[in-house]
Amino acid sequence: MTLATHPVKMTTDLAGAVLPNPVLTASGCAAAGRELQPFAPVSALGAVVTKSVTLRPRAGRPTPRMAETPSGMLNSIGLQNPGVDAFLAHDLPWLAEHDARAVVSIAGGSVAEYAELARRIAHAPALVAVEVNISCPNVESRGEVFACDPLAASRVLAAVRAEIPAVVPVLAKLSPDVTDVVAVARACADAGADGLTLVNTMLGLVIDPDTMRPVLGGVTGGLSGPAIMPVALRCVWQVHAALPSVPILGVGGIRTGLDALQFVLAGASAISVGTAVFGDPSAPVRVLAELETALGERGFTAVADAIGYAHRDPGVELVVPPPPAPATDPARPSAAAGARPSWRLGEEDLW
Amino acid sequence: MTVGSSVQGDPVAERREPIQVRGEVLARRRVGAYQLVEITAGGIAERFRPGQFVALSVGGPASALLLRRSFAVYRATPVGAFSGTVQIVVGVHGRGTEWLAGVRPGEPLDVVGPLGRPFRLPAAPTGCLLVGGGYGSAPLFSLAEALRARECRVDFLLGAGSQDRLFGELEAKRTAGAVAVCTDDGSVGRRGTVADALPDEIERTGAAAVYACGPMAMLRAVGAVAASYGLPCQVAVEESMACGIGVCMTCVLPVVGEDGVTRMSRSCVDGPVFDHDRVRWDDVGTVPADALGAIS
């Protein structure tokens, strides 16, 4: 791996949570961090986004819970988790002991349930942000998913925001399965969400050609992995364009530093590595190193300067890639050094 | 439980943490209907205990197959002429295993392991009957070595659909006391399943413990026979996994804990070895209504 040509400041401010770097895990893809520790030390990550926790333990859905799809997977876990009591007793203390920062994902079936969960976790150790998983059926509205209804989503966010200390940001995790993601984003921000996590999985289906029935025990499942990355990136782009002051945690199919870079350029202040962890448990630390290199190679001295950079006006270039590193063998100058473009703009050309 | 850095400062536990290494295919050869693949995986063989498995990435660097494939370790060889190696037995079930069954020596392979809970060994010398179905018998041979090192008598009962799907018959005959073979089609050995043959083998060998590995239906039947003789039985289960390390929650099955409570347990980190009498075989593939957190 080539090193960044100059150090890049990787600290990021995610809606008020100051993180040492912008690479996080994704909810449901890292449990509560412990299993990842041998491969990606939790203290080295921007934060660990924990698997959604519910008020009471949940056994989840029947197996099969997973089907591999081209460049992705479909899952139907059904929010299996030990419940908030066990989570507070075992998981958050472990993260705190290991110098990790926790973004705690909460899931509920009613506004009251979300509020109760928020109360329970509000002062927990290691907590740096709350992520509200609103891709859950609303038991008070015939099972309609909160994230698909701007009004229901905003009620949940307002209720959670009211229970969480002001210094701890609250993020709404939105579904891409909506006609107008900006409308839901705006409703959540207006209701008090400090930031947005974009996006959750997309609903999908796989049928087994041998049994001629759906593969998953839960019939439909959430599609994740690189297959959904362009959709996730489009959502980040649209929301950042419409609401540039609302911080975004970008997630959906990221498996390399260049994938992460695309999310940052589209407007994400931080990113989550999700499904890639299943195939490569050290992916988060690798993506972080690759992202730092990629930023340095493009002339950025801080990740903060790259957030939303793809939205700049035509003709505007605020950063200048550093010259290529000198060839290690002086007898054979590198082709790249010889081909350095003479038309490269200097800073004086811009302003 | 060895995963996690709660073991920091405990050298034995630290040595047992799984690691991720960039290995390489050392050799591959056909064994009946299967491919035996030997992979350099420095550090994994040294940590390995019988019953554990490895999770491999498949398809090469540009692969659209994202998820790991998990394989029981057939044989682990700590550092010798090469860095430590592990051997796995591959049966083709889909695109991932098809790719693995065709790898050439020198192919890079990302390996995570050793994973899962190993077989527990008897405290005192005990007669053990090792029952394998198809290539599910693969992990039983390193188990047999560990048992013999503890002065346990080891006998084998191997079964498969047909002769080409038997694995390890010759090796078992070279190393074990009694070896019984059966096939569904009668192409070799007794006709029928290992569960059909098990009562005779328990009586003939006088075994006091049973270990089994193979398809779920076989494990269920074998454990039931062992229980009817009052024998303890450990089984290594095969469940579909995405990650192998305990984060994806796809490989669950209903297991009764020490406290009598049924939980949807992960076969990758809570297993793959379970006591047969802890698994709720009737309910595998479902979430029993009395499981912790079941929706009532």
XYZ file of C-alpha atoms in Angstrom:
647
model
C 0.000 0.000 0.000
C 1.330 3.473 -0.851
C 1.390 5.903 2.024
C -0.405 9.203 1.932
C 2.025 11.814 0.739
C 1.220 14.015 3.707
C -0.732 13.329 6.864
C -4.478 13.711 6.591
C -6.442 14.878 9.605
C -9.044 12.139 9.935
C -10.981 13.535 12.895
C -14.597 14.104 12.008
C -17.543 15.782 13.642
C -20.641 13.655 13.192
C -23.513 15.914 14.225
C -21.597 16.965 17.327
C -19.946 13.640 18.121
C -16.244 14.214 17.568
C -14.715 10.955 16.350
C -11.015 10.191 15.800
C -11.800 8.991 12.293
C -14.832 8.667 10.016
C -14.971 4.852 9.658
C -17.607 3.073 11.755
C -19.197 -0.344 11.755
C -22.823 -0.687 10.643
C -25.723 -1.733 12.803
C -26.329 -5.475 12.577
C -22.963 -6.172 10.981
C -20.674 -6.098 14.008
C -22.862 -7.351 16.898
C -21.651 -5.191 19.822
C -18.034 -5.121 18.666
C -16.599 -7.901 20.794
C -16.420 -10.545 18.055
C -14.605 -8.078 15.797
C -11.903 -7.236 18.327
C -9.371 -9.872 17.141
C -9.578 -8.492 13.591
C -10.466 -4.812 13.912
C -9.713 -3.411 17.388
C -12.768 -1.447 18.439
C -10.710 1.445 19.830
C -9.213 2.005 16.356
C -12.619 2.627 14.758
C -14.401 5.955 14.610
C -17.152 4.239 16.569
C -18.934 0.919 16.850
C -22.548 1.101 15.695
C -24.169 -1.632 17.759
C -26.830 -4.044 16.553
C -30.326 -2.630 17.098
C -31.498 -3.236 20.619
C -35.132 -3.554 21.678
C -36.773 -3.193 25.090
C -37.214 -6.930 25.526
C -35.086 -9.818 24.206
C -35.927 -10.931 20.677
C -35.375 -14.406 19.258
C -35.646 -13.206 15.658
C -37.002 -15.010 12.637
C -36.726 -18.675 11.644
C -33.863 -19.897 9.451
C -32.836 -19.707 6.674
C -32.038 -16.094 7.455
C -29.596 -15.374 4.671
C -29.302 -15.730 0.909
C -26.257 -14.648 -1.042
C -27.038 -12.518 -4.099
C -24.804 -11.033 -6.811
C -22.441 -8.647 -4.973
C -24.708 -8.673 -1.990
C -26.862 -10.619 0.390
C -30.415 -10.757 1.589
C -31.024 -11.094 5.317
C -34.019 -11.670 7.501
C -32.666 -11.820 11.047
C -35.694 -10.235 12.710
C -33.698 -8.051 15.126
C -32.496 -10.943 17.280
C -30.942 -9.282 20.338
C -30.682 -9.880 24.086
C -32.817 -6.853 25.036
C -31.736 -3.545 26.526
C -31.115 -4.879 30.058
C -28.511 -7.403 28.915
C -27.107 -4.872 26.444
C -26.561 -2.312 29.210
C -25.195 -4.937 31.599
C -22.702 -6.587 29.248
C -22.167 -4.911 25.895
C -21.733 -1.201 26.597
C -19.455 -1.741 29.619
C -17.256 -3.971 27.462
C -17.024 -1.274 24.774
C -16.204 1.332 27.425
C -13.482 -0.878 28.919
C -11.933 -1.248 25.491
C -11.850 2.489 24.764
C -14.472 2.272 22.043
C -17.090 4.826 21.192
C -20.610 3.445 20.778
C -23.332 4.628 18.463
C -26.273 2.753 19.946
C -28.965 1.642 17.513
C -32.455 1.366 18.965
C -35.584 -0.221 17.461
C -39.172 -0.240 18.615
C -42.741 -0.890 17.576
C -44.293 2.331 18.877
C -43.302 5.906 19.680
C -43.571 5.118 23.386
C -41.255 2.138 23.040
C -38.587 4.229 21.293
C -38.893 6.861 24.015
C -38.538 4.259 26.763
C -35.437 2.799 25.081
C -33.928 6.255 24.734
C -34.479 6.860 28.467
C -32.764 3.579 29.294
C -29.623 4.247 27.269
C -29.413 8.025 27.727
C -26.556 7.979 30.248
C -24.886 4.700 29.326
C -21.087 4.418 29.204
C -19.319 4.736 25.824
C -22.406 6.327 24.241
C -21.446 9.008 21.702
C -24.581 8.996 19.551
C -27.942 7.295 19.190
C -29.026 5.838 15.864
C -32.769 5.390 15.560
C -33.633 2.404 13.380
C -37.029 3.423 12.066
C -37.221 0.641 9.472
C -39.516 -1.202 11.853
C -43.234 -1.912 11.588
C -45.423 0.480 13.571
C -47.742 -1.744 15.594
C -50.116 1.190 16.051
C -50.467 1.739 12.295
C -51.175 -1.680 10.765
C -47.474 -2.474 10.648
C -46.530 0.356 8.314
C -42.806 1.024 8.545
C -42.009 4.290 10.375
C -39.298 5.182 7.849
C -41.828 5.178 5.004
C -44.036 7.824 6.596
C -42.528 11.272 7.264
C -45.042 12.013 10.019
C -44.534 8.729 11.894
C -40.761 9.066 11.492
C -40.761 12.600 12.849
C -42.814 11.571 15.902
C -40.272 8.883 16.767
C -37.335 11.267 16.352
C -38.974 13.972 18.466
C -39.682 11.468 21.234
C -36.133 10.108 21.250
C -34.541 13.559 21.053
C -36.484 14.626 24.128
C -34.988 11.795 26.212
C -31.330 12.041 25.169
C -28.930 14.631 26.663
C -28.363 17.552 24.305
C -24.650 16.778 23.957
C -25.405 13.336 22.486
C -26.498 13.536 18.841
C -29.490 11.554 17.610
C -29.341 10.121 14.089
C -32.335 8.875 12.105
C -31.549 5.835 9.959
C -33.611 6.091 6.812
C -34.856 3.521 4.354
C -34.104 3.881 0.631
C -37.462 2.217 -0.112
C -39.352 5.510 -0.318
C -40.476 7.744 -3.146
C -38.849 10.867 -1.714
C -36.001 10.294 0.714
C -35.470 14.047 1.074
C -39.017 14.473 2.420
C -38.403 11.890 5.169
C -34.973 13.379 5.883
C -36.428 16.863 6.252
C -39.230 15.622 8.518
C -36.693 13.912 10.810
C -34.367 16.928 10.890
C -37.281 19.259 11.623
C -38.337 16.957 14.472
C -34.944 17.286 16.102
C -32.703 14.654 14.515
C -29.137 16.001 14.654
C -28.052 13.848 11.738
C -29.093 11.079 9.373
C -27.803 7.602 8.659
C -28.274 6.860 4.965
C -29.305 4.126 4.213
C -30.801 0.959 5.630
C -31.167 -2.193 3.485
C -33.565 -2.393 0.540
C -36.363 -4.941 0.642
C -35.710 -7.917 -1.639
C -36.684 -11.492 -2.413
C -34.936 -14.662 -3.575
C -36.794 -17.788 -4.755
C -35.134 -21.207 -4.708
C -35.554 -22.688 -8.201
C -35.484 -26.230 -6.772
C -38.134 -25.856 -4.069
C -39.845 -23.054 -6.034
C -40.440 -21.212 -2.756
C -38.828 -18.146 -1.156
C -35.418 -19.022 0.302
C -35.747 -16.994 3.501
C -37.806 -18.134 6.471
C -39.096 -14.555 6.669
C -39.913 -14.594 2.900
C -38.549 -11.107 2.123
C -35.301 -9.694 3.455
C -33.027 -6.681 3.440
C -30.606 -6.411 0.534
C -27.147 -5.132 1.423
C -23.621 -5.128 0.042
C -21.966 -3.482 -2.967
C -25.097 -4.215 -5.027
C -26.903 -1.334 -3.266
C -24.028 1.152 -3.124
C -25.162 3.347 -6.030
C -28.616 3.645 -4.456
C -27.178 4.562 -1.065
C -24.816 7.067 -2.640
C -27.677 8.657 -4.569
C -29.621 9.108 -1.325
C -26.614 10.755 0.367
C -26.190 13.045 -2.639
C -29.856 14.088 -2.764
C -30.155 14.718 0.960
C -26.868 16.630 1.186
C -27.895 18.774 -1.787
C -31.255 19.581 -0.207
C -30.144 19.829 3.446
C -26.429 20.710 3.381
C -26.292 21.538 7.084
C -27.564 18.117 8.218
C -24.658 15.739 8.934
C -24.828 12.307 7.294
C -23.464 8.894 8.267
C -23.168 7.122 4.906
C -23.705 3.369 4.669
C -24.480 0.881 1.911
C -22.084 -1.472 0.170
C -18.786 0.133 1.185
C -15.872 -2.282 0.965
C -12.892 -0.157 -0.079
C -11.416 3.215 0.761
C -12.452 4.509 -2.653
C -16.050 3.460 -1.924
C -15.851 5.371 1.361
C -14.369 8.355 -0.469
C -17.394 8.469 -2.783
C -19.723 8.736 0.224
C -17.640 11.509 1.767
C -17.531 13.411 -1.531
C -21.320 13.006 -1.813
C -21.784 14.581 1.612
C -21.186 12.027 4.361
C -19.331 13.183 7.489
C -18.604 9.562 8.384
C -19.259 6.135 6.880
C -20.183 2.668 8.112
C -18.697 -0.569 6.803
C -21.430 -3.184 7.009
C -21.800 -6.317 4.933
C -18.133 -6.209 3.892
C -17.293 -7.273 7.469
C -18.951 -10.655 6.873
C -16.490 -11.376 4.076
C -13.524 -9.577 5.636
C -13.616 -8.991 9.403
C -10.708 -6.533 9.222
C -12.469 -4.480 6.508
C -13.139 -1.416 8.724
C -9.456 -0.839 9.543
C -8.453 -1.543 5.944
C -11.067 0.888 4.606
C -9.796 3.526 7.053
C -6.198 3.155 5.851
C -7.289 3.185 2.210
C -9.476 6.237 2.720
C -6.647 8.155 4.360
C -4.344 7.295 1.472
C -6.975 8.219 -1.106
C -7.586 11.606 0.527
C -3.867 12.352 0.710
C -3.341 11.408 -2.905
C -6.020 13.896 -3.888
C -4.478 16.731 -1.953
C -6.806 16.800 1.046
C -5.207 17.615 4.380
C -8.386 16.867 6.346
C -11.309 14.566 5.704
C -13.579 17.442 6.726
C -12.533 19.316 3.561
C -13.733 16.443 1.386
C -17.267 16.248 2.781
C -19.665 17.115 -0.023
C -16.781 18.081 -2.337
C -18.472 16.420 -5.333
C -21.200 19.084 -5.134
C -18.812 21.952 -5.935
C -19.543 24.209 -8.891
C -18.080 23.315 -12.298
C -14.539 24.568 -12.738
C -13.862 24.943 -9.028
C -10.914 22.936 -7.673
C -10.070 23.660 -4.046
C -7.414 21.009 -3.556
C -4.313 20.149 -5.528
C -2.986 16.626 -5.662
C 0.587 16.533 -4.358
C 3.276 15.605 -6.856
C 3.905 11.876 -7.121
C 6.481 10.485 -4.722
C 9.986 10.361 -6.236
C 10.883 7.030 -7.761
C 12.638 4.741 -5.311
C 15.175 3.737 -7.944
C 16.895 6.939 -9.204
C 18.162 5.085 -12.250
C 14.595 4.482 -13.382
C 12.399 7.545 -12.896
C 8.792 6.550 -12.666
C 6.546 7.041 -15.650
C 4.105 8.961 -13.459
C 6.738 11.569 -12.522
C 7.659 12.073 -16.152
C 4.039 12.498 -17.155
C 3.235 15.180 -14.589
C 0.686 17.446 -16.259
C 2.021 20.933 -16.864
C -1.487 22.423 -16.827
C -2.073 21.516 -13.182
C -3.696 24.453 -11.419
C -1.861 26.023 -8.533
C -3.688 27.672 -5.665
C -2.938 31.085 -7.154
C -4.945 30.139 -10.229
C -8.099 29.720 -8.229
C -8.614 32.814 -6.214
C -15.096 -18.540 24.989
C -11.884 -17.187 23.539
C -13.040 -14.464 21.184
C -12.428 -10.901 22.214
C -9.669 -9.094 23.968
C -11.156 -9.774 27.374
C -8.382 -12.368 27.242
C -5.604 -9.783 27.106
C -2.936 -10.765 29.553
C -3.980 -14.406 29.459
C -1.386 -15.991 27.149
C -3.233 -19.273 26.668
C -6.508 -17.582 25.745
C -4.708 -15.099 23.501
C -3.165 -17.946 21.550
C -6.671 -19.271 20.978
C -8.100 -16.111 19.477
C -8.952 -16.503 15.807
C -6.726 -14.726 13.330
C -7.047 -13.648 9.700
C -4.174 -14.643 7.434
C -3.450 -14.416 3.754
C -2.769 -18.038 2.914
C -2.111 -19.868 -0.289
C -3.278 -23.136 -1.803
C -0.463 -25.622 -1.347
C -2.073 -28.663 -2.951
C -5.390 -30.022 -4.117
C -6.377 -33.566 -4.978
C -9.567 -35.473 -5.641
C -10.781 -37.888 -2.975
C -13.850 -39.727 -4.245
C -16.539 -37.135 -4.925
C -14.622 -34.459 -3.000
C -11.565 -32.244 -3.287
C -8.984 -32.220 -0.520
C -7.430 -28.744 -0.368
C -4.317 -27.955 1.675
C -3.786 -24.277 2.505
C -0.851 -22.521 4.126
C -2.265 -20.602 7.068
C 0.500 -19.692 9.499
C -0.721 -19.382 13.065
C -4.074 -21.073 12.514
C -2.791 -24.649 12.615
C -0.948 -23.855 15.854
C -4.124 -22.610 17.511
C -6.414 -25.316 16.155
C -8.270 -27.832 18.308
C -10.359 -30.680 16.809
C -13.887 -29.673 15.831
C -12.974 -26.091 14.945
C -13.375 -24.674 11.466
C -11.949 -22.074 9.099
C -13.816 -19.457 7.032
C -12.462 -18.783 3.564
C -13.091 -16.019 1.080
C -13.873 -17.407 -2.355
C -13.743 -16.303 -5.959
C -10.588 -14.185 -5.934
C -10.169 -10.432 -5.436
C -12.831 -9.318 -7.959
C -15.392 -11.833 -6.724
C -19.071 -10.950 -6.498
C -19.357 -13.671 -3.842
C -18.993 -11.638 -0.674
C -19.588 -14.131 2.070
C -17.148 -16.553 3.642
C -17.396 -20.308 3.223
C -16.854 -22.281 6.392
C -15.145 -25.669 6.471
C -14.364 -28.062 9.277
C -10.602 -28.585 9.483
C -9.671 -32.107 8.443
C -6.047 -31.869 9.463
C -3.941 -29.038 10.893
C -0.171 -29.243 10.591
C 1.792 -26.711 12.622
C 4.980 -25.265 11.126
C 6.976 -27.852 9.215
C 8.560 -27.600 5.790
C 5.981 -24.893 5.059
C 4.319 -22.437 7.391
C 1.503 -24.176 9.222
C -1.160 -25.673 6.970
C -4.782 -26.702 7.256
C -6.577 -29.234 5.094
C -10.260 -29.057 4.254
C -12.600 -31.306 2.312
C -14.738 -29.556 -0.288
C -17.996 -30.897 -1.671
C -19.520 -28.834 -4.470
C -22.869 -27.268 -3.534
C -22.835 -23.917 -5.307
C -20.675 -21.361 -7.047
C -18.390 -20.745 -4.074
C -17.544 -24.382 -3.461
C -17.303 -24.936 -7.214
C -14.576 -22.280 -7.337
C -12.777 -23.779 -4.342
C -12.922 -27.260 -5.846
C -11.006 -25.927 -8.848
C -8.281 -23.842 -7.137
C -4.703 -24.354 -8.247
C -1.600 -24.447 -6.054
C -0.355 -20.912 -5.477
C -3.846 -19.357 -5.461
C -4.038 -16.808 -2.613
C -6.765 -17.552 -0.076
C -7.802 -15.345 2.827
C -8.329 -17.590 5.852
C -9.975 -16.780 9.190
C -9.641 -19.296 11.996
C -9.621 -21.343 13.993
C -13.272 -20.666 14.736
C -15.895 -22.179 16.990
C -15.882 -24.364 20.064
C -13.921 -27.613 19.742
C -14.953 -31.090 20.825
C -14.530 -31.654 24.541
C -12.363 -34.639 25.396
C -13.015 -37.208 28.155
C -11.096 -36.586 31.377
C -10.213 -40.287 31.713
C -9.541 -42.971 29.066
C -12.899 -43.801 27.489
C -14.042 -45.911 24.562
C -15.253 -43.463 21.892
C -17.266 -44.169 18.760
C -16.789 -41.553 16.041
C -19.670 -41.378 13.561
C -19.307 -39.509 10.271
C -21.679 -38.918 7.387
C -20.239 -38.119 3.957
C -17.381 -35.625 4.112
C -18.721 -34.664 7.517
C -16.299 -37.270 8.835
C -13.386 -34.912 8.038
C -13.012 -33.353 11.522
C -13.196 -36.755 13.229
C -9.640 -37.751 12.295
C -7.889 -35.005 14.231
C -10.336 -35.715 17.040
C -9.282 -39.378 16.930
C -5.636 -38.370 17.323
C -6.426 -36.203 20.319
C -8.476 -39.004 21.887
C -5.745 -41.581 21.328
C -3.243 -39.194 22.903
C -5.442 -39.451 25.986
C -5.391 -43.243 25.778
C -8.988 -43.480 24.627
C -9.983 -46.385 22.436
C -11.309 -45.001 19.122
C -13.673 -46.805 16.732
C -15.293 -45.426 13.598
C -18.663 -45.737 11.941
C -18.685 -44.047 8.533
C -21.638 -43.694 6.210
C -22.593 -41.989 2.971
C -25.085 -42.126 0.136
C -22.668 -44.136 -2.007
C -19.059 -45.340 -1.967
C -17.613 -42.241 -3.667
C -19.154 -40.066 -0.961
C -17.497 -41.898 1.904
C -14.564 -39.995 3.320
C -11.608 -41.383 5.251
C -12.394 -45.115 5.252
C -8.784 -46.166 4.595
C -7.351 -43.742 7.117
C -9.820 -44.940 9.713
C -8.856 -48.548 9.046
C -5.169 -47.698 9.405
C -5.543 -45.918 12.688
C -8.630 -47.018 14.572
C -9.772 -50.119 16.383
C -12.950 -51.152 14.585
C -14.226 -49.445 11.436
C -17.752 -50.060 10.220
C -18.994 -48.683 6.908
C -22.470 -48.314 5.521
C -23.982 -46.748 2.396
C -27.551 -45.903 1.496
C -27.246 -47.780 -1.813
C -25.210 -50.681 -0.445
C -22.322 -49.943 -2.854
C -19.915 -50.666 0.003
C -20.416 -51.986 3.516
C -23.757 -52.487 5.124
C -26.824 -51.049 3.340
C -28.538 -48.319 5.317
C -27.748 -45.283 7.430
C -25.238 -44.864 10.236
C -28.148 -44.565 12.669
C -29.389 -47.995 11.528
C -25.936 -49.463 12.132
C -25.237 -47.616 15.364
C -26.841 -50.017 17.901
C -24.708 -52.919 16.639
C -21.568 -50.797 16.705
C -22.203 -49.506 20.220
C -22.665 -53.061 21.430
C -19.730 -54.445 19.454
C -17.248 -51.743 20.553
C -18.579 -51.163 24.051
C -18.180 -47.422 23.434
C -18.993 -45.125 26.349
C -19.214 -41.896 24.312
C -20.291 -40.926 20.805
C -19.015 -38.072 18.626
C -20.779 -37.295 15.359
C -20.426 -34.977 12.410
C -22.495 -34.876 9.230
C -25.851 -33.681 7.929
C -28.380 -32.428 10.483
C -30.820 -35.310 9.966
C -28.009 -37.786 10.614
C -26.869 -35.992 13.768
C -30.364 -35.986 15.104
C -30.824 -39.734 14.503
C -27.380 -40.707 15.804
C -27.843 -38.729 18.998
C -31.210 -40.338 19.589
C -29.674 -43.823 19.357
C -26.792 -42.823 21.658
C -29.307 -41.456 24.153
C -31.246 -44.736 24.094
C -28.028 -46.404 25.306
C -27.489 -43.670 27.879
C -24.315 -42.479 26.138
C -23.196 -38.848 25.980
C -23.035 -37.559 22.419
C -21.357 -34.453 21.034
C -22.265 -33.337 17.525
C -20.698 -30.783 15.187
C -23.565 -29.127 13.306
C -23.696 -27.805 9.756
C -25.650 -24.559 9.491
C -25.483 -21.994 6.727
C -23.162 -19.156 7.820
C -22.335 -15.772 6.315
C -19.422 -14.636 8.500
C -18.299 -17.523 10.728
C -17.209 -15.134 13.507
C -20.465 -14.432 15.326
C -21.623 -11.095 13.952
C -24.237 -11.940 11.295
C -26.724 -14.033 13.345
C -27.704 -16.226 10.388
C -26.482 -19.642 11.631
C -28.769 -19.937 14.647
C -30.577 -22.975 16.016
C -32.611 -23.504 19.185
C -30.362 -24.719 22.008
C -31.251 -25.259 25.664
C -28.774 -23.552 28.006
C -27.485 -24.632 31.435
C -30.295 -22.549 32.911
C -32.954 -24.517 31.027
C -33.758 -21.535 28.785
C -33.908 -22.053 25.011
C -31.963 -19.498 22.999
C -31.387 -19.069 19.282
C -27.670 -19.902 19.519
C -25.080 -19.160 16.884
C -23.541 -22.357 15.576
C -20.326 -20.472 14.711
C -19.372 -19.232 18.187
C -21.658 -21.184 20.540
C -20.980 -24.304 18.399
C -20.360 -25.905 15.993
C -19.975 -28.603 18.662
C -23.013 -29.030 20.876
C -24.124 -31.712 23.299
C -26.775 -33.577 21.339
C -29.283 -33.371 24.175
C -29.068 -29.552 24.236
C -30.263 -29.065 20.663
C -34.016 -28.959 20.093
C -33.938 -31.069 16.962
C -37.721 -30.996 16.397
C -37.550 -27.209 16.284
C -34.464 -26.635 14.098
C -35.502 -24.210 11.345
C -38.108 -22.596 13.589
C -38.151 -20.287 16.592
C -39.876 -22.279 19.363
C -42.601 -20.329 21.130
C -40.813 -20.705 24.473
C -37.423 -19.506 23.191
C -36.036 -16.411 24.896
C -37.495 -13.425 23.058
C -39.883 -15.394 20.835
C -42.878 -13.406 19.666
C -45.825 -14.990 21.421
